[in-house]
Amino acid sequence: MGRNKQTYVQQAFDEGWICVFPTEVASRSHLLDYALQSEQGAILSSRAISFDTFRSFFLVHHASLQPANTLIRQLFIQQILDQNVPLQYFLRDDYPESRTRLAGSLPGMLPALKDAIQAPVLSVLPPDLQRDVLVLYQLYTQFLEEHQLFEPRFEQIREPDDWDATKRYCILFSDTIAEARTLYDQLGKPSYLELRPTPSVQRIPDMEVFSNHIQEIRTCLRRVRSLLMHRVPAHSIIIGCAAPDQLLPVLEEEARLYDVPLVVREGKSALAYSSGRFLSLLQEVYVQQFSLESLKSLLLDPSIPYLDRDFHLRFIRKAVDRSILQGSLQQADQFTDRLADPALVDWYRRFKLSILDIIASTQVDELRRKLNHFQDTYFISTQWVGVQGEDVYAFCLDSLDQIEKALQQVDRRSYPQLYSFWLSYLKTRSYVPQQKVEGISVYGWPQASVLKTEHLFVLGLDQESSSCVSKPLSFLPSYLQGEVRKEIDTTNAQFCAVFLQSDDLHLSCHLGRYEAELLPPAFFLEQEALIEQSESPNLHEDPYLAELSLYRGNPIGSVRRTECQKQWFEQARSTSLSMRNDDYARYPMACSPKERLQHAHGQAMLIDLSATGLDWFSRCPYAYLCRYVLGVSRQDYDVQLVDHRQIGTLLHRVYQRFFSSLDAFDPMQLQAYRKQLHQIFTETLEELYGKQGPRHSIHIWIVSEFSELITRILEEESRLFPFARSIGFEKQLEMEFGPLFLQGRIDRIIALEGSQQALYAIIDYKKSEVPFKKVKTGIKSYQLPLYRLLVDSVLQKRVANGSYYSIKDARYYSLWDGDASEEALVCDQALEEQLSRFIEAVETGSLMATPSKEHCAGCEYRSLCRRRYATL
């Protein structure tokens, strides 16, 4: 392709034209290239301008009128919606929700109304649309006249009276500018203006087609990284990105991993930055009526400079503990009713009122004042100072000045939904960082197509994303022909412009990403210029694949590690890869944890031990150390729609009330018992949740799932414990055992009928699975053996039966049946040995981990233990 793009531009400069480029960035790019590469070595900056600047020369300027802008148009649309102007096509009474949608879409069509009422467009429109377009045009022009405004797009293009016809202008890449030909014709094809379309090229470059966007992005970044390693300056590399909303976040994240510095030149929405996101989160809390999820998003955002984050964590923990899912816009809600903490309730009420006041603001001064009050109350004194969010937040607040000015221009002092209006305006505003940052420039497509650079990479050029079609009358029905809609397709011209890239050019697309399946562009398909890449062509340059290869002991060639890899390895070498003497997962503790575990019981200092604690120790001593010695517990910030712990409480309470109402269980009364159980279940359910709680759908599920399932215990009771009496429920038993203070809460104790001596059975209810079903398979829980020891020592009664009842399986699982049975003796011996091991382990501090697939599966302390997961 040679130097086609450079020659094409330099020829126009050499001929003395003032060159008009599609964008300001393109004009600066080629102006700088000419100054550096041409024989003249210098050029006046006025010799290159953007098309928008050139077009503005011919716009009408009124001395007494102000031009309408986006805000003015939005205020007009809101006015006609408030006045219930009858629009038969755009507004349908049977779809009232369309009003909100139109408030965002109708302002964009206002500048095109004058074109829409011209022939032949108006004559081919449906009658309802014809009427609506005429009504809107009439009302809009009247609105502009009343407020001394004018719509720039309504004005006729014409030369100013003092126009200097001696200056010659040449519009380069004119076929990539949709309005270039229209402007040329409206000016009467003057001699001082020339349209110079993009020259064609002899060879169409190939486009690489990847399976997915991750593969495409990583391939590009590996190539860019290779250029940087060969000392190619960053300013000579440009990345173009089609579909930037979907690809830019992924591109920026991957670039950090590959040490590729990026500078997104087009900027992002102000609401995408931390300080802008704070404003969005405030509205989200209001829209979701103070739901727990929206409050978590707002209160736990680490980028917001809160004054007291610990208090926020305390509030969220308490709400999760109380299973609070939803607040309301009213004064009282679940948070105020169920938090059971006066300090938290008081804080929540004030916090809630602050947000409601912000959202309810109708005047700009009022909104500023309430935002400042919120910041002063809940933010640190420096607030956004020292971070990029400071500039973005100032940018957002400056936009309030623009809204205030627009309101004054239309003679309004207030706006009913000012905060929402403000955010909708900010969504259309891009913030471009002002700081000078070195890096690879990233531009959207098609801005990158006409730029001059040595190395150009354009990503995501699928059929839809690469399409460049100007649609000034986009609100017209899609079945109308493109000529009526005045659509101008510049896609092929953009491709021709990018083909002029004189040096290193890489074009690519992908066929699938998370949200869509895509097609390659038809232009390259017709030219048979597609190269399908089943895998990335430069995987041998990937530092992360090289790391895995090195881990397997294979050679890695000349691939250099990234700064991220270096940082991660240094962190791992000082933590997970280091062999530390105080790693209690591997070595005994320096001093016994006995004192931490001891509590006063009478005159003695004893170690509290429950069945749960003993099971933690049995599974893994290090897990016991983390939970009971170090006090490390997992914090859950999610409230489950189905609270299984609460359902377990419900089922336990139902069984307790039922069996406590019986004198002795009579197998002949099963029908009456079943009816009685149903009644107790209904009463207990309403007592815990109310008639419809926790939610109506969950209430229905609980009834359908358990109302019949709980009655199936009756057949099992007849089989195992006929005529037995239940003598204890939720029985708390305690005893001293050497240096230990054993504790247990037994769900149910039964006095067995027909025994020569008083024998008991102990029952523990399980809503789902039981820990283990037979002693012969190995003792995996010491809960029932410990309960047997407590009953024998405290109540002086022998336990002849120890059983789990699985509500899910509707079955009793008896670990032993008989006071002196072999299974009972095995449980006694195993418990005694385990208690001895526990005492010895605590005395010596030997609470090391016992890693295994079974022990480590689902363990919440694996990140502390670091015994059964890969570090590379």
XYZ file of C-alpha atoms in Angstrom, residues 115 136 189 324 366 425 430 487 745 869:
10
model
C -36.691 17.733 7.109
C -44.500 18.556 17.231
C -20.915 23.848 -5.394
C -34.089 -7.999 55.945
C -31.922 23.048 46.622
C -28.308 14.326 31.023
C -18.546 12.044 28.237
C -29.792 7.524 5.202
C -28.543 -29.211 73.505
C -4.966 -25.254 46.095
